[in-house]
Tab-separated table of C-alpha atoms in Angstrom:
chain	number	residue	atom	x	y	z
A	1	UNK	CA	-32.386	-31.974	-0.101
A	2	UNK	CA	-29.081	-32.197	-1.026
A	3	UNK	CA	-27.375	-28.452	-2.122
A	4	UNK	CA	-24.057	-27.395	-3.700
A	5	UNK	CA	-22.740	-23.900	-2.546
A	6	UNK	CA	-19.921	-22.493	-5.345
A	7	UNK	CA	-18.162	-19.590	-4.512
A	8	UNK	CA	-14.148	-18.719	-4.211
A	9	UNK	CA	-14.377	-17.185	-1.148
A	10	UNK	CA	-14.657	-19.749	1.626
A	11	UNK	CA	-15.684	-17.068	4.138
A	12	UNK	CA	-19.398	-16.528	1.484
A	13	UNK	CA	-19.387	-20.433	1.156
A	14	UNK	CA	-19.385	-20.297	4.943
A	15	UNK	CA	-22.682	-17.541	5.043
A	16	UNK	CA	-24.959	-18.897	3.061
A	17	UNK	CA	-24.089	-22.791	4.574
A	18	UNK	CA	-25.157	-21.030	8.197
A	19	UNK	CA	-28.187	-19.355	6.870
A	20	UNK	CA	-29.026	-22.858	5.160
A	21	UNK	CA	-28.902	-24.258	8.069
A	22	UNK	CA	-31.129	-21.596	9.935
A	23	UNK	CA	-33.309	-22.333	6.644
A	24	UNK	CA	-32.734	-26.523	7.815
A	25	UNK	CA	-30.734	-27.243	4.828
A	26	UNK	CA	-27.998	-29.042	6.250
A	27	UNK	CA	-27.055	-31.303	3.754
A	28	UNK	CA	-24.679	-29.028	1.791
A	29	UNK	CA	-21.223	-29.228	-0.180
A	30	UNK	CA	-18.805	-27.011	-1.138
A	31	UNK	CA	-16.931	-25.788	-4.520
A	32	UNK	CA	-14.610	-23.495	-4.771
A	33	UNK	CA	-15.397	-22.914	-9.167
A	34	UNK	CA	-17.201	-24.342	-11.882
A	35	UNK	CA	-14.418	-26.632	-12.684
A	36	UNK	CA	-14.268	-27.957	-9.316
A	37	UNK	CA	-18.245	-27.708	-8.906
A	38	UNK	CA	-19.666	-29.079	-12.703
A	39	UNK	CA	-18.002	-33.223	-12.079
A	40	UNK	CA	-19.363	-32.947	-8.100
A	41	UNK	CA	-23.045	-32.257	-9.883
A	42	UNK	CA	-22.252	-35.098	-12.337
A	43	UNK	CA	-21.550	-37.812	-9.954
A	44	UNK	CA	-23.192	-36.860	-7.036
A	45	UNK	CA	-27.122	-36.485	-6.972
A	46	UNK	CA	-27.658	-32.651	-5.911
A	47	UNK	CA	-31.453	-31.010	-5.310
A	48	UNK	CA	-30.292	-27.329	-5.931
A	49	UNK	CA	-26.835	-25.220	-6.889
A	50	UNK	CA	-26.535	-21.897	-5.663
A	51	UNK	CA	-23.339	-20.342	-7.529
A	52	UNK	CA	-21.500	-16.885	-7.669
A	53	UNK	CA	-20.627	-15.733	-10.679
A	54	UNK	CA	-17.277	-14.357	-10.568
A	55	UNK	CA	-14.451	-17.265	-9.604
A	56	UNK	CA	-11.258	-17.989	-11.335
A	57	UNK	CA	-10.948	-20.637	-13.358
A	58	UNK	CA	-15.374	-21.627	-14.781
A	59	UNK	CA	-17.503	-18.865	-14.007
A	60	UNK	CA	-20.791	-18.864	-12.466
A	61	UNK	CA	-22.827	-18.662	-15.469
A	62	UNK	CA	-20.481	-20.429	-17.399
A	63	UNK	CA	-21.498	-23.343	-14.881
A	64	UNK	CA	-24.939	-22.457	-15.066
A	65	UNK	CA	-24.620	-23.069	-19.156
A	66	UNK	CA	-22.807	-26.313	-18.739
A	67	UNK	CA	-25.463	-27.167	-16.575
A	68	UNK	CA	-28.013	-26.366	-19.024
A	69	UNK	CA	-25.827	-28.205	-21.551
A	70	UNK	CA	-25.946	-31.318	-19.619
A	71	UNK	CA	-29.118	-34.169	-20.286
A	72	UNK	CA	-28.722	-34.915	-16.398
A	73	UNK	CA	-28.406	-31.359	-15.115
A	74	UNK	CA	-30.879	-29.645	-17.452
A	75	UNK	CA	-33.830	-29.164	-14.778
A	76	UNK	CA	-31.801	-28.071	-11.740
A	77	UNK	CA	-32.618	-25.296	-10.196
A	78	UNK	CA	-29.701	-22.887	-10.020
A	79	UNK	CA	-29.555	-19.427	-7.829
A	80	UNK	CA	-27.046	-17.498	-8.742
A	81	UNK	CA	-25.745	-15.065	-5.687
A	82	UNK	CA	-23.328	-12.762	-6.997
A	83	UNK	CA	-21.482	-9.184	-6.428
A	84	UNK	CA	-22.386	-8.980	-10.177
A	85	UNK	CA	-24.999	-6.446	-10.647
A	86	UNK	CA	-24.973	-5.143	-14.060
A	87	UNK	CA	-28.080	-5.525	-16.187
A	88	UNK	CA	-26.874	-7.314	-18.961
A	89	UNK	CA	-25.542	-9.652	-16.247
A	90	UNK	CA	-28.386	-10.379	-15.355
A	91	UNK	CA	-30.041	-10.676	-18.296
A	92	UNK	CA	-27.800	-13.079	-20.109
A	93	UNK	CA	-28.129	-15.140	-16.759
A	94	UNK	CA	-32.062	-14.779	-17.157
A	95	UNK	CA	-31.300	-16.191	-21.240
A	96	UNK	CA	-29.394	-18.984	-19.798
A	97	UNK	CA	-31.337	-20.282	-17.457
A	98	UNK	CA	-31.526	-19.488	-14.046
A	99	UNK	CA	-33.925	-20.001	-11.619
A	100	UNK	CA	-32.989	-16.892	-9.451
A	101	UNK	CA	-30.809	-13.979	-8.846
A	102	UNK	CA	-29.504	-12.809	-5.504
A	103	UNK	CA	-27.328	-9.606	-5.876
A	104	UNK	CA	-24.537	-9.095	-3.234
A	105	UNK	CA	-24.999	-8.173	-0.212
A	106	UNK	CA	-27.559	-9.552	0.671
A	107	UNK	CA	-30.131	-10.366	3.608
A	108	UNK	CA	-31.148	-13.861	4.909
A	109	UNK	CA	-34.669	-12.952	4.479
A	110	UNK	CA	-33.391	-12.175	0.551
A	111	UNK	CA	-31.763	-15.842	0.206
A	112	UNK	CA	-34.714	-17.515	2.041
A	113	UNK	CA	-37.449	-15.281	0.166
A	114	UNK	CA	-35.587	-16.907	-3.459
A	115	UNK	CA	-34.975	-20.070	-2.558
A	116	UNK	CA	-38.360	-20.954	-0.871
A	117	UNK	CA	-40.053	-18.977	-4.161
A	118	UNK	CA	-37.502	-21.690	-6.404
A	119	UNK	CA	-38.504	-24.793	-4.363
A	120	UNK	CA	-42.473	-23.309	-4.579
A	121	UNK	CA	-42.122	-22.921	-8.561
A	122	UNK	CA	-40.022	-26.413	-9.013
A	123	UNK	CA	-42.571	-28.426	-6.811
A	124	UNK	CA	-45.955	-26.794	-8.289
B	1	UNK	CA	9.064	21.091	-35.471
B	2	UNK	CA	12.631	21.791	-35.199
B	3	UNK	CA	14.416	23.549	-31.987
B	4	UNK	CA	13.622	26.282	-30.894
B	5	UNK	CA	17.470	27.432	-29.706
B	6	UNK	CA	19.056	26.214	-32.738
B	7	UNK	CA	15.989	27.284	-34.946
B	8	UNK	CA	17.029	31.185	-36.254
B	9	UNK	CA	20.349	29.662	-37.299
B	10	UNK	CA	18.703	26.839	-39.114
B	11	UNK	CA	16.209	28.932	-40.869
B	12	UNK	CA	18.652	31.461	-41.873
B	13	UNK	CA	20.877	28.321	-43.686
B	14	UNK	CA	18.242	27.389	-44.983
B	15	UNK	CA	16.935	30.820	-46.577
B	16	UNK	CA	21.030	30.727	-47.437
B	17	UNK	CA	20.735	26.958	-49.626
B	18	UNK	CA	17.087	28.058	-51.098
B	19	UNK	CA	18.674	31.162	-52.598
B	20	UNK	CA	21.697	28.916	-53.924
B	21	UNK	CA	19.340	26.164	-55.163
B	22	UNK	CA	17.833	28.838	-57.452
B	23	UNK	CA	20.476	30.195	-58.592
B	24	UNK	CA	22.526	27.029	-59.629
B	25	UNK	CA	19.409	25.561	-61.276
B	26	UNK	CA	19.022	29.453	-63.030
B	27	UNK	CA	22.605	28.773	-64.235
B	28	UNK	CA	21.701	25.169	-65.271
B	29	UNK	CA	24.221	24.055	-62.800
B	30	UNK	CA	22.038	20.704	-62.435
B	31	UNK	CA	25.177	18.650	-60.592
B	32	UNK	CA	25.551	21.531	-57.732
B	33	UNK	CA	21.444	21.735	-57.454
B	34	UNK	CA	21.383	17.985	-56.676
B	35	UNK	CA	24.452	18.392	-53.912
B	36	UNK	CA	22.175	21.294	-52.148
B	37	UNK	CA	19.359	19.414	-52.427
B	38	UNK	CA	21.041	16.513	-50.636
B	39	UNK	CA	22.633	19.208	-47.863
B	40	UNK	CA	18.789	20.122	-47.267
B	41	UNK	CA	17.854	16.458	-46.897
B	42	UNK	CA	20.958	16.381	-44.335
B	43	UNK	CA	20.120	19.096	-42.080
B	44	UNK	CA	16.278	18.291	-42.506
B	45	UNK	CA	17.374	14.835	-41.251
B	46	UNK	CA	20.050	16.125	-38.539
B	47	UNK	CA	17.336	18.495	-37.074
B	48	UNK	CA	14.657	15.760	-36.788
B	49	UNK	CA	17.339	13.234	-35.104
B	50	UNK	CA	17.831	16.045	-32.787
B	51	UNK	CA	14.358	16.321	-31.947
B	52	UNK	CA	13.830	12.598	-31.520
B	53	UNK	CA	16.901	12.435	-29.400
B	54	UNK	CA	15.481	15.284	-27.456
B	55	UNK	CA	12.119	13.478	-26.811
B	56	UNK	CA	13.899	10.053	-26.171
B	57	UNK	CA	15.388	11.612	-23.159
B	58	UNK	CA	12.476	13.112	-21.935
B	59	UNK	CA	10.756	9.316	-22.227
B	60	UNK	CA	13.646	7.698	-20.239
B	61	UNK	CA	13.714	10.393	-17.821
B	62	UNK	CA	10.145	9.031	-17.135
B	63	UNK	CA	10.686	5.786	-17.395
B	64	UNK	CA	14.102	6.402	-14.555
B	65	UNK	CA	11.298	8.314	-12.585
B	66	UNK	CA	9.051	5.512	-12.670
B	67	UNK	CA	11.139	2.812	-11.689
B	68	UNK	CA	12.497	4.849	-8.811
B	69	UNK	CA	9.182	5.396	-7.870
B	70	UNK	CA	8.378	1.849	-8.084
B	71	UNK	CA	11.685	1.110	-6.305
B	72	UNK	CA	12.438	3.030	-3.234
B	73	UNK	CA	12.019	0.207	-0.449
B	74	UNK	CA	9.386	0.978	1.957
B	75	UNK	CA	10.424	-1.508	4.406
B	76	UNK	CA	13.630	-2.675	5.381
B	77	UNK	CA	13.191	-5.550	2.633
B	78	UNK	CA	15.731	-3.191	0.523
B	79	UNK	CA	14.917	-5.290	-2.946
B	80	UNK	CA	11.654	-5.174	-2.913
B	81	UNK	CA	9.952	-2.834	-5.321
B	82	UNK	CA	6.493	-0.899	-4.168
B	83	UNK	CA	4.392	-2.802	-6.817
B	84	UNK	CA	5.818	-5.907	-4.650
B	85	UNK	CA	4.836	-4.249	-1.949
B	86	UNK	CA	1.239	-2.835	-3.352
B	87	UNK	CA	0.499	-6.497	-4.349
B	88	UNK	CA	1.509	-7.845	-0.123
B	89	UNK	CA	0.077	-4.991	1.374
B	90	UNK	CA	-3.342	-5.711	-1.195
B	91	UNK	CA	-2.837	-9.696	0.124
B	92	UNK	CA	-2.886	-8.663	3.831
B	93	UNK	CA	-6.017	-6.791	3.421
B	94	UNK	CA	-7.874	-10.298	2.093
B	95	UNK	CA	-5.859	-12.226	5.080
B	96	UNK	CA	-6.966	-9.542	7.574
B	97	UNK	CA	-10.860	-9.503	6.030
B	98	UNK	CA	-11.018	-13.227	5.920
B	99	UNK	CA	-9.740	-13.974	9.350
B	100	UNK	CA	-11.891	-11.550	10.851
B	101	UNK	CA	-14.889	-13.082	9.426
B	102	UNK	CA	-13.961	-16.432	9.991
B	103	UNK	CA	-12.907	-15.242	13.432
B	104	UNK	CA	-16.424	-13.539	14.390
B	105	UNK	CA	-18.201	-16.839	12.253
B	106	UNK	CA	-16.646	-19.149	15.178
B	107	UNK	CA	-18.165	-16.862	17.087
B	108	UNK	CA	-21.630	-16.517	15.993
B	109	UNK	CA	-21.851	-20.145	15.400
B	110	UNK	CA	-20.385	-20.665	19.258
B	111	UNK	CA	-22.959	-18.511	20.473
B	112	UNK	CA	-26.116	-19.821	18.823
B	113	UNK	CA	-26.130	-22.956	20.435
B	114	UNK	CA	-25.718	-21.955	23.724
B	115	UNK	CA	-29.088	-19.056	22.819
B	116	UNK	CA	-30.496	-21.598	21.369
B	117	UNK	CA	-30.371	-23.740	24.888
B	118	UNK	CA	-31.435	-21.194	26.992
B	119	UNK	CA	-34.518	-20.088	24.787
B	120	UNK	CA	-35.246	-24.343	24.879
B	121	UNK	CA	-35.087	-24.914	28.899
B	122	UNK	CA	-36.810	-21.574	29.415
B	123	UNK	CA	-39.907	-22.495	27.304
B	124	UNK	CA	-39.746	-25.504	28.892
B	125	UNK	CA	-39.502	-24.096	32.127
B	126	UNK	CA	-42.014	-21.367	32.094
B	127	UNK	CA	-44.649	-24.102	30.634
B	128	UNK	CA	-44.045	-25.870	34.100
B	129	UNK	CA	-43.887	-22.557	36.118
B	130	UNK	CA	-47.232	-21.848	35.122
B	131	UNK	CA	-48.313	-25.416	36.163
B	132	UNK	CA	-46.923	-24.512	39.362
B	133	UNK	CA	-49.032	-21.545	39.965
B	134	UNK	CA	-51.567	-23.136	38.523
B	135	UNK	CA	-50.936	-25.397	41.421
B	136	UNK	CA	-51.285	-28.358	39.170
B	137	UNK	CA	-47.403	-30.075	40.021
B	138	UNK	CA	-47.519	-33.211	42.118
B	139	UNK	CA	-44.932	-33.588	44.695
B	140	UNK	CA	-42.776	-35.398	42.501
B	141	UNK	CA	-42.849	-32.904	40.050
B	142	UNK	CA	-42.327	-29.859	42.026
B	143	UNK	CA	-39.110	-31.962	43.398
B	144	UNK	CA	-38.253	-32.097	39.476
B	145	UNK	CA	-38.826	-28.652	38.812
B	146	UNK	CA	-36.977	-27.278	41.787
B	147	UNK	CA	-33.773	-29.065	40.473
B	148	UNK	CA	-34.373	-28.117	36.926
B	149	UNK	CA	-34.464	-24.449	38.063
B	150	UNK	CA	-31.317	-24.794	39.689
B	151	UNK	CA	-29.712	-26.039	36.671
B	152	UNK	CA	-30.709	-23.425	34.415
B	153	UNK	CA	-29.800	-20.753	36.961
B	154	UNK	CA	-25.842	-22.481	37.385
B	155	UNK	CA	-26.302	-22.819	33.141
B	156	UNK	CA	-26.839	-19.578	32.433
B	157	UNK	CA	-24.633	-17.624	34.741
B	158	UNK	CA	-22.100	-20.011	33.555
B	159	UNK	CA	-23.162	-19.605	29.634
B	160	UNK	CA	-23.972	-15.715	29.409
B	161	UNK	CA	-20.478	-14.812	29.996
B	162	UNK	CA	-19.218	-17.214	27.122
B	163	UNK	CA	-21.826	-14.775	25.415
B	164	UNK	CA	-20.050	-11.964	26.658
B	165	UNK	CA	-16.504	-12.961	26.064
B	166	UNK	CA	-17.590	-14.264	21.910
B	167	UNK	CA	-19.200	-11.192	21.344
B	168	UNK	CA	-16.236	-9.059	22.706
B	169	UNK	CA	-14.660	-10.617	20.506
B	170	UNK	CA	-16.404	-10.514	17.874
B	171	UNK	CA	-16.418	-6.500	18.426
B	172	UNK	CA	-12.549	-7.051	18.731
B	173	UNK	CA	-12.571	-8.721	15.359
B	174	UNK	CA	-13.827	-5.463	13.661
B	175	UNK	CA	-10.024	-4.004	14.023
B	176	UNK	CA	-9.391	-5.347	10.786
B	177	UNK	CA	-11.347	-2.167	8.895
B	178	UNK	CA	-8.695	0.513	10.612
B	179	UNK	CA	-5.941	-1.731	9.455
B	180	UNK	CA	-6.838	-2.302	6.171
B	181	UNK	CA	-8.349	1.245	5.510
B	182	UNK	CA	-4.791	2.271	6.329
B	183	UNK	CA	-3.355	-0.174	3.481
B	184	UNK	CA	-5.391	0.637	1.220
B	185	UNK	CA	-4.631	4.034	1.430
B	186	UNK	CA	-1.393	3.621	1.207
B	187	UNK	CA	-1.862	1.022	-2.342
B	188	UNK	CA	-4.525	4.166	-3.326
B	189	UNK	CA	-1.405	6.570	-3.014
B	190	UNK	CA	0.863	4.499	-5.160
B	191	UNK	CA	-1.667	3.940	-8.041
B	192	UNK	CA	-1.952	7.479	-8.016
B	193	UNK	CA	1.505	7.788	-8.635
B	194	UNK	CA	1.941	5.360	-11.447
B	195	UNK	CA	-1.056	6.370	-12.972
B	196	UNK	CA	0.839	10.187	-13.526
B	197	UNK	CA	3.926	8.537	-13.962
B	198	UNK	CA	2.259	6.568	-17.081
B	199	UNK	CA	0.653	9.625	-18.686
B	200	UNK	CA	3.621	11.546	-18.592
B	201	UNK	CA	5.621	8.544	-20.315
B	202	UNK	CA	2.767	8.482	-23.035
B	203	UNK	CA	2.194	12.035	-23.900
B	204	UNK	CA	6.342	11.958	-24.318
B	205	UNK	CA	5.952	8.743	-26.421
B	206	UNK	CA	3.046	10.840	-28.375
B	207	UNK	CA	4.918	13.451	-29.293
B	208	UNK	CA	7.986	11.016	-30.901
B	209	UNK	CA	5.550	9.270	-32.563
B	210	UNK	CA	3.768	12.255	-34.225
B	211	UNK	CA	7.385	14.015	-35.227
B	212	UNK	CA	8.457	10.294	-36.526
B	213	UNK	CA	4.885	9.932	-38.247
B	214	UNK	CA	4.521	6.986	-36.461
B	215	UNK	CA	0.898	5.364	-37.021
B	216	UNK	CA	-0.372	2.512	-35.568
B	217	UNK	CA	-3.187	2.417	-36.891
B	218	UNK	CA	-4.897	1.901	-33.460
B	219	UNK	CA	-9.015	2.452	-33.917
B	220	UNK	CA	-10.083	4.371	-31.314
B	221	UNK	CA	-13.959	3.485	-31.750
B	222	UNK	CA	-15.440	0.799	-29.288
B	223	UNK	CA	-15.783	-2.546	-29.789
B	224	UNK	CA	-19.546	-2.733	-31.733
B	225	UNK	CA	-20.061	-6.111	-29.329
B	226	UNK	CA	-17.946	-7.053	-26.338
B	227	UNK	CA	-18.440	-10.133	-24.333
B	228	UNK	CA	-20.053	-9.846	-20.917
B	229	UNK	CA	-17.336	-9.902	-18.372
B	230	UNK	CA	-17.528	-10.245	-14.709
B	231	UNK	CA	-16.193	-7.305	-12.859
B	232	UNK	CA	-17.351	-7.492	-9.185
B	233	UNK	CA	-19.067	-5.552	-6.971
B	234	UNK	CA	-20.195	-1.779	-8.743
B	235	UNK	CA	-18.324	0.376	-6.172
B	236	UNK	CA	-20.371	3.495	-7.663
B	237	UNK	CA	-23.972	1.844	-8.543
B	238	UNK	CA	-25.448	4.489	-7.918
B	239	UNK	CA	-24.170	7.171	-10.287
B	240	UNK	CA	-24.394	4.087	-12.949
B	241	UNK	CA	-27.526	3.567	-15.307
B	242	UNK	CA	-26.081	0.216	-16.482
B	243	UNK	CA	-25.942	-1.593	-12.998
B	244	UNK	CA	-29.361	-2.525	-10.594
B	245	UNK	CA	-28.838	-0.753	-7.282
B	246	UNK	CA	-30.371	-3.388	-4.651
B	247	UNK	CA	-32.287	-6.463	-4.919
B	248	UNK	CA	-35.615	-4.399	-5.651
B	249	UNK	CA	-34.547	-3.971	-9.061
B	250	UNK	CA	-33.245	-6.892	-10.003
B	251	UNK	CA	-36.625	-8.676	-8.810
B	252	UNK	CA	-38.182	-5.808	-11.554
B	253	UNK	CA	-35.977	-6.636	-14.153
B	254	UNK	CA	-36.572	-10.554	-14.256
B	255	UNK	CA	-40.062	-9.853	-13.553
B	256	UNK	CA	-40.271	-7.750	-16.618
B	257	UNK	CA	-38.180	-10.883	-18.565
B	258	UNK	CA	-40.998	-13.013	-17.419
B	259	UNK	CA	-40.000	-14.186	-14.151
């Protein structure tokens, strides 16, 4: 289970890697936006994305519609965790694809409770 | 519209030409009507440049006001200006917040370990402990078990105050909110300022435009459709009916989308 983490702050990226962990995801990378995050997905073989929305440079869901966009990409399960809490927000990001929504901040039990429900729904 | 001070003067000339205008154009005096008509024009010109000069002032009085206020050094960095300063003091905040939770991350992730050790060897422990009371531990293992008991005792007197010291400091690294609840405070004062500063520059702007009859044709209706933009955390969610409030009800939402 390999799992890319996209956020600008390194101090978030940093969270949700240690709560991975306590999860036993270990096998994570880092990007810092979707422009840095979309060719890492394209040549590398990642299991699951979790992205924020809100980064300089590609946007979360911006990322989450290239991903869509993409033959390769179009089936991986995406959580977006994100400050970004408007309803519309989160309704465009339900339109474009993704497999769950974590507002900011959040709890561990939050981030495991989506991500277990993601991994229950992709493997059934 | 015209001044006030100079206004009784300029109304009485003006009563003065009006009378004159019908009188020459009573006495077919066409050429002279034309030459008052173009001294009205004049002062009807001279009074709004007056006006507009007036207002002009008052707009780079605001303006000077707002670059002094934007200006006066605040440390001893004399050329700095206090949007310079608003943007560093705004930086130090994000330097302050990130080292402090990278700071109590080393921490945390210091610490678990060494929990994580302890809650091992005493499971481990207490499964033999019970063996002993059980009186169930051969000689050899009682030996074992002695030893092992010493060991944990040296490892955690040794490791608890490594637990102590990371989550003093950890506590330590909370210093950052007085610090940057002070900055902010300070940026909060300054946007205050500019803000007021701004509004008096546009209502003075206003009021040349309308005397001018400037239009620019700006529509003041929203937008019918406006792209979705990111804006970050809703600092007042709960006063909003546009934003969710907690995970709760963004769970409802995409459950009611089908989720």
């Amino acid at each position: 289970m390999k799992i890319l983490i996209v956020d600008d702050f390194s101090t978030m990226r940093r969270i949700i890697k240690n709560l991975l962990r306590d999860l036993g995801y270990v096998n994570t990378d880092e990007a810092d936006d979707g422009n840095t995050a979309l060719p890492m997905l394209q040549s590398t073989s990642f299991d699951f994305l979790i992205t924020d929305w809100n980064m300089p440079g590609m946007t979360g869901i911006d990322l989450l519609k290239a991903v869509r966009a993409d033959g390769k990409l179009v089936n991986l399960p995406v959580l977006m965790v994100t400050a970004e809490a408007k309803r519309e927000q989160i309704i465009e990001a339900a339109q474009a694809g993704v497999n769950g929504y974590v507002v900011k901040p959040f709890t561990a039990a939050a981030l495991k409770e989506k991500i277990e429900k993601i991994f229950d729904r992709v493997d059934a | 519209m015209l001044s006030t001070s100079d206004g009784d003067n300029t109304q009485g000339n003006l009563v003065q030409q009006a009378k004159a205008l019908v009188t020459q154009l009573e006495e077919g005096n066409s050429t002279g009507a034309l030459d008052t008509i173009n001294e009205l024009y004049q002062k009807r010109d001279f009074g709004l440049y007056q006006e507009i000069g007036k207002l002009t002032r008052n707009i780079h009085e605001a303006i000077r006001d707002f670059e002094v206020d934007i200006t006066i050094p605040t440390t001893e960095d004399e050329s700095g200006s206090r949007m310079a300063d608003a943007s560093d003091r705004l930086n130090y905040v994000i330097k302050l917040t990130e080292n402090a939770a990278n700071k109590t991350m080393d921490m945390v992730e210091d610490t678990i370990p060494i929990s994580k050790e302890l809650g091992d060897t005493a499971t481990k422990l207490k499964a033999d402990w019970q063996r002993l009371i059980r009186r169930e531990l051969s000689g050899e293992e009682f030996r074992n078990l002695y030893k092992e008991m010493n060991g944990f005792l040296e490892f955690t007197a040794d490791k608890t105050s490594n637990i102590d010291s990371n989550l003093s400091a950890i506590l330590l690294a909370q210093d950052y909110q007085d610090l940057t609840g002070q900055v902010i405070k300070r940026v909060i004062a300054l946007v205050t300022n500019v803000q007021s500063n701004l509004l008096d520059m546009v209502e003075a702007a206003s009021k040349v435009e309308r005397i001018v009859g400037i239009d620019h044709g700006i529509d003041e209706s929203k937008p019918a459709v406006a792209d979705i933009v990111a804006e970050g955390p809703a600092v007042n969610a709960d006063e909003r009916e546009d934003v969710v409030k907690n995970q709760d009800e963004v769970d409802d939402l995409l459950s009611s989308l089908g989720f």
